[in-house]
Amino acid sequence: MNSEPAAATSATGREPGLQLSCGYGTDRGLRRELNEDSFIASDPVFAVADGMGGHEAGEIASGICVRTLAGMPQLATGERTATAAVVQQYLVSADERIRTATGSRAGTTLAGVVLVEQMGVPYWLVVNIGDSRTYRLSQGEFVQVSVDHSEVQELVDAGEITKEQAAVHPRRHVVTRALGTGDETEADYWLLPVEEGDRIMVCSDGLNAELTDDHMFRILSTVGHPQDAVDALIQAALRSGGRDNVTVIVVDAKNVMNDAGTDTAPRPAVGAEDEDTLPRAQVDTTEVLDNTEVDTEELPEAPGLVQPADAPGSAEQAAADAAEPLQDPATDSEGRHDGLK
């Protein structure tokens, strides 16, 4: 189902003022046999899906998700007219398709942004379901916009544990919402006015599980080109252990004409670690997915759409060219084939 190389760069400037520059990349990491991440990076949609399921089922789930999003008419027309209601409609469709294709035994998270316009003013429509993340570097301030749908986030919100405790909590990888397996499939949305010089980063948890916010901020604030920033982030994650698939999209905005004073609602969130993510409903089950063929309904392709499984790309090449050699075991050191992410 691979459709394009793992990393590339794009720049768009369809509007007289606003110009976007985008970089993206993915790597299966040093312990996973498969890459279950998928992403779409095609103006106006920039999103990462992190599959859960094992035995290629997670790859199927994340691929269906991004291919469904690729069917949004805005990608074909170039219009920035999407709304949260439109995006949610496509997520509901993705949820249904994943359940049909995998028998509700696989799922995916999704995080990202859709560039929209209201009365000629550009906004980031941030969408999140699960524990993949969207960050924003704006006016020198680096914040996590999305909020993890996870058990440890609920504990942090309730004041029962700290952010530091959440990072090592035994249930830190249990997500409370997902597409394809979760009981609740409603995504969260934020509408943020695009500011001059904004840098948006969308990533699977294979990045933030390896790097602290400070580490990511240092790279994003010092590496100029979006693709170079993506490559540096993925390389840093690999150097820090590379215990999971890692996928990153970086989008820059410039020449922004925006005098709007719209209120926004970003909230802080917490971290994860190196183990697999799984839906809360399946935490105590021992069911293991087999290799039974599933029906992967044909879905439309789109520019920037990636369903990788060790596809070659600049992120992996950058790691390979680094001075210190990387270890890349042929199999997960823990031999995981347990239906987890």
mmCIF file of C-alpha atoms in Angstrom:
data_model
loop_
_atom_site.group_PDB
_atom_site.id
_atom_site.type_symbol
_atom_site.label_atom_id
_atom_site.label_comp_id
_atom_site.label_asym_id
_atom_site.label_seq_id
_atom_site.Cartn_x
_atom_site.Cartn_y
_atom_site.Cartn_z
ATOM 1 C CA MET A 1 0.000 0.000 0.000
ATOM 2 C CA ASN A 2 3.038 2.272 -0.154
ATOM 3 C CA SER A 3 2.215 5.219 -2.320
ATOM 4 C CA GLU A 4 5.129 7.658 -2.063
ATOM 5 C CA PRO A 5 8.646 8.017 -0.621
ATOM 6 C CA ALA A 6 8.859 8.576 3.089
ATOM 7 C CA ALA A 7 9.979 12.169 3.040
ATOM 8 C CA ALA A 8 9.603 15.144 0.771
ATOM 9 C CA THR A 9 9.059 18.872 0.802
ATOM 10 C CA SER A 10 6.249 20.979 -0.572
ATOM 11 C CA ALA A 11 5.502 24.670 -0.715
ATOM 12 C CA THR A 12 2.205 26.296 -1.594
ATOM 13 C CA GLY A 13 1.129 29.851 -2.041
ATOM 14 C CA ARG A 14 -2.248 29.748 -3.694
ATOM 15 C CA GLU A 15 -3.420 32.878 -1.895
ATOM 16 C CA PRO A 16 -1.836 36.281 -2.710
ATOM 17 C CA GLY A 17 -0.415 36.597 0.802
ATOM 18 C CA LEU A 18 -0.281 33.332 2.726
ATOM 19 C CA GLN A 19 2.499 30.903 1.826
ATOM 20 C CA LEU A 20 3.036 27.469 3.331
ATOM 21 C CA SER A 21 6.207 25.395 3.373
ATOM 22 C CA CYS A 22 6.007 21.772 4.477
ATOM 23 C CA GLY A 23 8.378 18.948 5.311
ATOM 24 C CA TYR A 24 7.476 15.406 6.309
ATOM 25 C CA GLY A 25 9.059 12.049 7.014
ATOM 26 C CA THR A 26 8.652 8.712 8.725
ATOM 27 C CA ASP A 27 10.804 5.904 10.103
ATOM 28 C CA ARG A 28 9.825 2.520 11.482
ATOM 29 C CA GLY A 29 12.299 2.961 14.316
ATOM 30 C CA LEU A 30 14.888 0.522 15.621
ATOM 31 C CA ARG A 31 12.651 -2.061 17.280
ATOM 32 C CA ARG A 32 9.543 -2.407 15.132
ATOM 33 C CA GLU A 33 9.311 -4.802 12.222
ATOM 34 C CA LEU A 34 6.592 -2.743 10.535
ATOM 35 C CA ASN A 35 5.720 0.909 10.198
ATOM 36 C CA GLU A 36 2.101 1.303 11.247
ATOM 37 C CA ASP A 37 2.121 5.096 10.901
ATOM 38 C CA SER A 38 0.524 6.835 7.913
ATOM 39 C CA PHE A 39 0.186 10.486 7.082
ATOM 40 C CA ILE A 40 -1.192 12.986 4.647
ATOM 41 C CA ALA A 41 0.600 16.256 3.923
ATOM 42 C CA SER A 42 -1.283 17.999 1.142
ATOM 43 C CA ASP A 43 -2.580 21.554 1.494
ATOM 44 C CA PRO A 44 -4.938 22.070 3.257
ATOM 45 C CA VAL A 45 -4.700 18.790 5.238
ATOM 46 C CA PHE A 46 -1.669 17.813 7.336
ATOM 47 C CA ALA A 47 -2.273 14.832 9.616
ATOM 48 C CA VAL A 48 -0.597 11.779 11.173
ATOM 49 C CA ALA A 49 -2.353 8.489 11.934
ATOM 50 C CA ASP A 50 -0.712 5.957 14.262
ATOM 51 C CA GLY A 51 -2.128 2.466 13.791
ATOM 52 C CA MET A 52 -2.887 -0.066 16.527
ATOM 53 C CA GLY A 53 -3.330 -3.756 15.892
ATOM 54 C CA GLY A 54 -0.132 -5.576 15.025
ATOM 55 C CA HIS A 55 0.364 -8.103 12.199
ATOM 56 C CA GLU A 56 -0.095 -5.283 9.662
ATOM 57 C CA ALA A 57 -3.609 -4.496 10.945
ATOM 58 C CA GLY A 58 -2.445 -1.201 12.422
ATOM 59 C CA GLU A 59 -0.961 -0.257 9.073
ATOM 60 C CA ILE A 60 -4.296 -1.047 7.431
ATOM 61 C CA ALA A 61 -6.210 1.071 9.962
ATOM 62 C CA SER A 62 -3.962 4.122 9.675
ATOM 63 C CA GLY A 63 -3.869 3.802 5.883
ATOM 64 C CA ILE A 64 -7.648 3.703 5.637
ATOM 65 C CA CYS A 65 -7.843 6.772 7.853
ATOM 66 C CA VAL A 66 -5.568 8.973 5.744
ATOM 67 C CA ARG A 67 -6.995 7.679 2.476
ATOM 68 C CA THR A 68 -10.461 8.563 3.682
ATOM 69 C CA LEU A 69 -9.304 12.074 4.553
ATOM 70 C CA ALA A 70 -7.788 12.250 1.067
ATOM 71 C CA GLY A 71 -11.329 12.087 -0.268
ATOM 72 C CA MET A 72 -12.176 15.500 1.145
ATOM 73 C CA PRO A 73 -13.153 17.699 -1.809
ATOM 74 C CA GLN A 74 -10.942 20.533 -0.554
ATOM 75 C CA LEU A 75 -7.837 18.564 -1.571
ATOM 76 C CA ALA A 76 -9.067 18.338 -5.144
ATOM 77 C CA THR A 77 -10.364 21.907 -5.450
ATOM 78 C CA GLY A 78 -7.686 23.684 -3.446
ATOM 79 C CA GLU A 79 -10.344 25.476 -1.416
ATOM 80 C CA ARG A 80 -9.903 26.095 2.304
ATOM 81 C CA THR A 81 -13.559 25.752 3.166
ATOM 82 C CA ALA A 82 -13.522 22.742 5.490
ATOM 83 C CA THR A 83 -15.169 22.887 8.907
ATOM 84 C CA ALA A 84 -14.979 20.696 11.997
ATOM 85 C CA ALA A 85 -18.296 19.159 10.961
ATOM 86 C CA VAL A 86 -16.896 18.210 7.551
ATOM 87 C CA VAL A 87 -13.742 16.693 9.051
ATOM 88 C CA GLN A 88 -15.779 14.752 11.600
ATOM 89 C CA GLN A 89 -17.952 13.363 8.816
ATOM 90 C CA TYR A 90 -14.863 11.880 7.165
ATOM 91 C CA LEU A 91 -13.556 10.529 10.478
ATOM 92 C CA VAL A 92 -16.861 8.731 11.046
ATOM 93 C CA SER A 93 -16.520 7.232 7.579
ATOM 94 C CA ALA A 94 -12.935 6.171 8.352
ATOM 95 C CA ASP A 95 -14.074 4.571 11.603
ATOM 96 C CA GLU A 96 -16.700 2.528 9.777
ATOM 97 C CA ARG A 97 -14.284 1.443 7.057
ATOM 98 C CA ILE A 98 -11.654 0.374 9.576
ATOM 99 C CA ARG A 99 -14.182 -1.671 11.547
ATOM 100 C CA THR A 100 -15.386 -3.369 8.371
ATOM 101 C CA ALA A 101 -11.882 -4.100 7.096
ATOM 102 C CA THR A 102 -10.454 -5.412 10.371
ATOM 103 C CA GLY A 103 -13.458 -6.700 12.268
ATOM 104 C CA SER A 104 -12.991 -3.982 14.896
ATOM 105 C CA ARG A 105 -9.670 -5.574 15.868
ATOM 106 C CA ALA A 106 -7.481 -2.661 14.776
ATOM 107 C CA GLY A 107 -7.611 1.078 15.171
ATOM 108 C CA THR A 108 -5.703 4.301 14.776
ATOM 109 C CA THR A 109 -5.118 7.638 16.390
ATOM 110 C CA LEU A 110 -5.194 10.840 14.348
ATOM 111 C CA ALA A 111 -3.772 14.304 14.912
ATOM 112 C CA GLY A 112 -3.210 17.225 12.609
ATOM 113 C CA VAL A 113 -4.336 20.522 11.189
ATOM 114 C CA VAL A 114 -6.575 21.608 8.332
ATOM 115 C CA LEU A 115 -5.979 25.091 6.954
ATOM 116 C CA VAL A 116 -9.325 26.886 6.705
ATOM 117 C CA GLU A 117 -10.463 30.422 5.985
ATOM 118 C CA GLN A 118 -13.285 32.430 7.451
ATOM 119 C CA MET A 119 -14.098 35.774 5.832
ATOM 120 C CA GLY A 120 -10.696 35.683 4.179
ATOM 121 C CA VAL A 121 -8.807 35.118 7.446
ATOM 122 C CA PRO A 122 -6.725 31.892 7.694
ATOM 123 C CA TYR A 123 -7.013 29.543 10.673
ATOM 124 C CA TRP A 124 -5.479 26.289 11.808
ATOM 125 C CA LEU A 125 -8.275 23.822 12.480
ATOM 126 C CA VAL A 126 -6.544 21.405 14.856
ATOM 127 C CA VAL A 127 -8.042 17.910 15.113
ATOM 128 C CA ASN A 128 -7.171 15.144 17.574
ATOM 129 C CA ILE A 129 -8.356 11.704 18.543
ATOM 130 C CA GLY A 130 -5.992 9.505 20.551
ATOM 131 C CA ASP A 131 -2.434 10.314 21.612
ATOM 132 C CA SER A 132 -0.690 11.533 18.475
ATOM 133 C CA ARG A 133 0.039 15.226 18.893
ATOM 134 C CA THR A 134 -0.025 18.684 17.337
ATOM 135 C CA TYR A 135 2.356 21.384 18.573
ATOM 136 C CA ARG A 136 2.638 25.050 17.640
ATOM 137 C CA LEU A 137 5.692 27.280 17.702
ATOM 138 C CA SER A 138 4.431 30.855 17.458
ATOM 139 C CA GLN A 139 6.085 34.130 18.452
ATOM 140 C CA GLY A 140 8.789 32.166 20.247
ATOM 141 C CA GLU A 141 6.326 30.160 22.335
ATOM 142 C CA PHE A 142 6.196 26.358 21.918
ATOM 143 C CA VAL A 143 2.971 24.723 23.107
ATOM 144 C CA GLN A 144 1.170 21.427 22.695
ATOM 145 C CA VAL A 145 -2.249 22.255 21.275
ATOM 146 C CA SER A 146 -3.836 18.816 21.212
ATOM 147 C CA VAL A 147 -4.726 16.966 24.397
ATOM 148 C CA ASP A 148 -4.026 13.244 24.655
ATOM 149 C CA HIS A 149 -7.016 10.965 24.933
ATOM 150 C CA SER A 150 -5.340 8.638 27.412
ATOM 151 C CA GLU A 151 -5.849 7.279 30.887
ATOM 152 C CA VAL A 152 -2.791 9.049 32.258
ATOM 153 C CA GLN A 153 -4.006 12.374 30.857
ATOM 154 C CA GLU A 154 -7.258 11.873 32.747
ATOM 155 C CA LEU A 155 -5.251 11.216 35.921
ATOM 156 C CA VAL A 156 -3.155 14.331 35.346
ATOM 157 C CA ASP A 157 -6.270 16.428 34.719
ATOM 158 C CA ALA A 158 -7.778 15.086 37.952
ATOM 159 C CA GLY A 159 -4.651 16.029 39.887
ATOM 160 C CA GLU A 160 -3.991 12.416 40.886
ATOM 161 C CA ILE A 161 -0.561 12.196 39.252
ATOM 162 C CA THR A 162 1.989 14.641 37.901
ATOM 163 C CA LYS A 163 3.179 14.974 34.321
ATOM 164 C CA GLU A 164 6.460 13.342 35.344
ATOM 165 C CA GLN A 165 4.633 10.413 36.943
ATOM 166 C CA ALA A 166 2.487 10.037 33.839
ATOM 167 C CA ALA A 167 5.609 9.459 31.735
ATOM 168 C CA VAL A 168 6.389 6.238 33.641
ATOM 169 C CA HIS A 169 2.874 5.148 34.608
ATOM 170 C CA PRO A 170 2.115 1.475 33.753
ATOM 171 C CA ARG A 171 -1.024 2.496 31.831
ATOM 172 C CA ARG A 172 0.556 5.410 29.991
ATOM 173 C CA HIS A 173 -0.134 3.816 26.595
ATOM 174 C CA VAL A 174 -3.848 3.210 27.098
ATOM 175 C CA VAL A 175 -5.851 5.517 24.824
ATOM 176 C CA THR A 176 -9.441 6.378 25.603
ATOM 177 C CA ARG A 177 -10.457 7.332 22.065
ATOM 178 C CA ALA A 178 -9.501 5.864 18.696
ATOM 179 C CA LEU A 179 -10.885 5.226 15.244
ATOM 180 C CA GLY A 180 -11.847 1.630 14.506
ATOM 181 C CA THR A 181 -11.819 0.229 18.032
ATOM 182 C CA GLY A 182 -12.846 2.905 20.500
ATOM 183 C CA ASP A 183 -16.302 3.397 21.923
ATOM 184 C CA GLU A 184 -15.979 7.154 21.397
ATOM 185 C CA THR A 185 -14.881 8.439 18.006
ATOM 186 C CA GLU A 186 -15.621 12.150 18.372
ATOM 187 C CA ALA A 187 -12.459 14.171 17.817
ATOM 188 C CA ASP A 188 -11.508 17.353 19.659
ATOM 189 C CA TYR A 189 -11.092 20.544 17.632
ATOM 190 C CA TRP A 190 -9.382 23.898 18.144
ATOM 191 C CA LEU A 191 -9.528 26.934 15.838
ATOM 192 C CA LEU A 192 -6.359 29.051 15.957
ATOM 193 C CA PRO A 193 -5.731 32.142 13.835
ATOM 194 C CA VAL A 194 -2.639 31.714 11.670
ATOM 195 C CA GLU A 195 0.095 34.103 12.805
ATOM 196 C CA GLU A 196 3.095 35.288 10.826
ATOM 197 C CA GLY A 197 5.951 32.807 11.201
ATOM 198 C CA ASP A 198 3.825 30.042 12.702
ATOM 199 C CA ARG A 199 5.437 26.596 12.726
ATOM 200 C CA ILE A 200 3.099 23.629 13.228
ATOM 201 C CA MET A 201 4.454 20.187 14.116
ATOM 202 C CA VAL A 202 2.326 17.042 13.956
ATOM 203 C CA CYS A 203 3.807 13.763 15.179
ATOM 204 C CA SER A 204 3.096 10.221 16.255
ATOM 205 C CA ASP A 205 3.994 9.352 19.835
ATOM 206 C CA GLY A 206 7.197 7.725 18.637
ATOM 207 C CA LEU A 207 8.656 11.241 18.622
ATOM 208 C CA ASN A 208 7.476 12.739 21.902
ATOM 209 C CA ALA A 209 8.124 9.436 23.711
ATOM 210 C CA GLU A 210 11.816 9.859 22.913
ATOM 211 C CA LEU A 211 12.300 13.628 23.055
ATOM 212 C CA THR A 212 11.349 16.147 25.722
ATOM 213 C CA ASP A 213 9.452 19.296 24.833
ATOM 214 C CA ASP A 214 12.652 21.272 25.378
ATOM 215 C CA HIS A 215 14.559 19.064 22.948
ATOM 216 C CA MET A 216 11.863 19.406 20.271
ATOM 217 C CA PHE A 217 11.711 23.157 20.845
ATOM 218 C CA ARG A 218 15.461 23.534 20.393
ATOM 219 C CA ILE A 219 15.349 21.766 17.039
ATOM 220 C CA LEU A 220 12.237 23.546 15.774
ATOM 221 C CA SER A 221 13.510 26.972 16.815
ATOM 222 C CA THR A 222 16.994 26.600 15.335
ATOM 223 C CA VAL A 223 16.578 24.525 12.147
ATOM 224 C CA GLY A 224 15.320 26.761 9.368
ATOM 225 C CA HIS A 225 13.774 24.649 6.624
ATOM 226 C CA PRO A 226 10.766 22.455 7.538
ATOM 227 C CA GLN A 227 12.263 19.364 5.885
ATOM 228 C CA ASP A 228 15.572 19.844 7.673
ATOM 229 C CA ALA A 229 13.672 20.170 10.947
ATOM 230 C CA VAL A 230 11.750 16.951 10.237
ATOM 231 C CA ASP A 231 14.955 15.075 9.451
ATOM 232 C CA ALA A 232 16.654 16.389 12.583
ATOM 233 C CA LEU A 233 13.699 15.444 14.801
ATOM 234 C CA ILE A 234 13.471 11.903 13.453
ATOM 235 C CA GLN A 235 17.231 11.425 13.707
ATOM 236 C CA ALA A 236 17.143 12.665 17.310
ATOM 237 C CA ALA A 237 14.333 10.213 18.141
ATOM 238 C CA LEU A 238 16.366 7.360 16.672
ATOM 239 C CA ARG A 239 19.426 8.427 18.632
ATOM 240 C CA SER A 240 17.321 8.444 21.795
ATOM 241 C CA GLY A 241 16.229 4.838 21.304
ATOM 242 C CA GLY A 242 13.842 4.707 18.350
ATOM 243 C CA ARG A 243 11.562 2.336 20.222
ATOM 244 C CA ASP A 244 8.500 3.015 18.081
ATOM 245 C CA ASN A 245 7.543 4.167 14.609
ATOM 246 C CA VAL A 246 8.110 7.908 14.333
ATOM 247 C CA THR A 247 6.385 10.241 11.892
ATOM 248 C CA VAL A 248 6.665 14.029 11.758
ATOM 249 C CA ILE A 249 5.138 16.822 9.683
ATOM 250 C CA VAL A 250 6.333 20.431 9.982
ATOM 251 C CA VAL A 251 4.383 23.258 8.326
ATOM 252 C CA ASP A 252 5.535 26.886 8.215
ATOM 253 C CA ALA A 253 3.327 29.889 7.418
ATOM 254 C CA LYS A 254 4.572 33.230 6.157
ATOM 255 C CA ASN A 255 3.201 36.343 4.475
ATOM 256 C CA VAL A 256 0.135 35.990 6.670
ATOM 257 C CA MET A 257 -2.476 38.722 6.426
ATOM 258 C CA ASN A 258 -4.303 38.292 9.726
ATOM 259 C CA ASP A 259 -5.743 40.996 11.935
ATOM 260 C CA ALA A 260 -8.315 38.757 13.592
ATOM 261 C CA GLY A 261 -8.672 38.545 17.357
ATOM 262 C CA THR A 262 -10.329 35.151 17.613
ATOM 263 C CA ASP A 263 -10.178 33.370 20.952
ATOM 264 C CA THR A 264 -8.378 30.015 20.996
ATOM 265 C CA ALA A 265 -8.368 27.110 23.411
ATOM 266 C CA PRO A 266 -5.093 25.183 23.430
ATOM 267 C CA ARG A 267 -4.454 23.062 26.515
ATOM 268 C CA PRO A 268 -1.337 21.324 27.870
ATOM 269 C CA ALA A 269 -0.882 17.560 27.891
ATOM 270 C CA VAL A 270 1.550 14.831 28.926
ATOM 271 C CA GLY A 271 4.078 12.391 27.549
ATOM 272 C CA ALA A 272 4.323 8.720 26.666
ATOM 273 C CA GLU A 273 7.111 6.143 26.512
ATOM 274 C CA ASP A 274 8.371 3.231 24.480
ATOM 275 C CA GLU A 275 5.616 0.636 24.758
ATOM 276 C CA ASP A 276 2.643 -0.049 22.540
ATOM 277 C CA THR A 277 -0.543 1.982 22.676
ATOM 278 C CA LEU A 278 -3.861 0.214 22.930
ATOM 279 C CA PRO A 279 -7.541 1.085 23.348
ATOM 280 C CA ARG A 280 -8.829 1.036 26.917
ATOM 281 C CA ALA A 281 -11.536 -1.452 25.932
ATOM 282 C CA GLN A 282 -8.835 -3.996 25.013
ATOM 283 C CA VAL A 283 -6.405 -3.475 27.891
ATOM 284 C CA ASP A 284 -7.297 -6.678 29.701
ATOM 285 C CA THR A 285 -7.842 -8.886 26.660
ATOM 286 C CA THR A 286 -5.361 -11.432 25.369
ATOM 287 C CA GLU A 287 -6.726 -11.737 21.834
ATOM 288 C CA VAL A 288 -3.967 -11.707 19.224
ATOM 289 C CA LEU A 289 -4.565 -10.782 15.620
ATOM 290 C CA ASP A 290 -3.679 -13.396 13.035
ATOM 291 C CA ASN A 291 -2.623 -12.972 9.444
ATOM 292 C CA THR A 292 -6.098 -13.466 7.973
ATOM 293 C CA GLU A 293 -6.623 -11.425 4.832
ATOM 294 C CA VAL A 294 -8.903 -8.446 5.298
ATOM 295 C CA ASP A 295 -10.790 -6.373 2.780
ATOM 296 C CA THR A 296 -8.967 -3.089 2.312
ATOM 297 C CA GLU A 297 -11.452 -1.136 0.260
ATOM 298 C CA GLU A 298 -9.802 0.972 -2.420
ATOM 299 C CA LEU A 299 -9.633 4.583 -1.358
ATOM 300 C CA PRO A 300 -8.413 7.622 -3.298
ATOM 301 C CA GLU A 301 -4.769 8.611 -3.437
ATOM 302 C CA ALA A 302 -3.657 12.195 -2.772
ATOM 303 C CA PRO A 303 -0.406 14.147 -3.106
ATOM 304 C CA GLY A 304 1.683 13.792 0.021
ATOM 305 C CA LEU A 305 -0.204 10.713 1.177
ATOM 306 C CA VAL A 306 2.093 8.104 2.686
ATOM 307 C CA GLN A 307 1.431 4.567 3.915
ATOM 308 C CA PRO A 308 5.020 3.618 4.716
ATOM 309 C CA ALA A 309 6.663 0.353 5.567
ATOM 310 C CA ASP A 310 10.367 1.090 5.596
ATOM 311 C CA ALA A 311 10.126 3.209 2.468
ATOM 312 C CA PRO A 312 13.379 5.044 1.734
ATOM 313 C CA GLY A 313 13.464 8.715 2.651
ATOM 314 C CA SER A 314 15.613 11.565 3.772
ATOM 315 C CA ALA A 315 14.948 10.975 7.479
ATOM 316 C CA GLU A 316 16.374 7.470 7.395
ATOM 317 C CA GLN A 317 19.194 8.599 5.140
ATOM 318 C CA ALA A 318 20.089 11.399 7.528
ATOM 319 C CA ALA A 319 20.308 8.905 10.366
ATOM 320 C CA ALA A 320 22.399 6.534 8.263
ATOM 321 C CA ASP A 321 24.797 9.320 7.305
ATOM 322 C CA ALA A 322 25.316 10.492 10.884
ATOM 323 C CA ALA A 323 28.737 10.047 12.408
ATOM 324 C CA GLU A 324 27.598 7.580 15.046
ATOM 325 C CA PRO A 325 26.255 4.328 13.500
ATOM 326 C CA LEU A 326 22.707 3.298 14.363
ATOM 327 C CA GLN A 327 21.687 -0.105 15.572
ATOM 328 C CA ASP A 328 18.709 -1.482 13.679
ATOM 329 C CA PRO A 329 17.706 -4.905 14.991
ATOM 330 C CA ALA A 330 15.784 -7.053 12.570
ATOM 331 C CA THR A 331 13.069 -7.661 15.119
ATOM 332 C CA ASP A 332 11.534 -6.000 18.135
ATOM 333 C CA SER A 333 13.763 -6.825 21.094
ATOM 334 C CA GLU A 334 10.664 -7.872 22.971
ATOM 335 C CA GLY A 335 9.281 -9.879 20.051
ATOM 336 C CA ARG A 336 5.950 -8.076 20.106
ATOM 337 C CA HIS A 337 3.140 -9.394 17.918
ATOM 338 C CA ASP A 338 0.465 -8.710 20.487
ATOM 339 C CA GLY A 339 -2.071 -6.545 18.725
ATOM 340 C CA LEU A 340 -0.765 -3.364 20.280
ATOM 341 C CA LYS A 341 0.533 -0.202 18.680
#
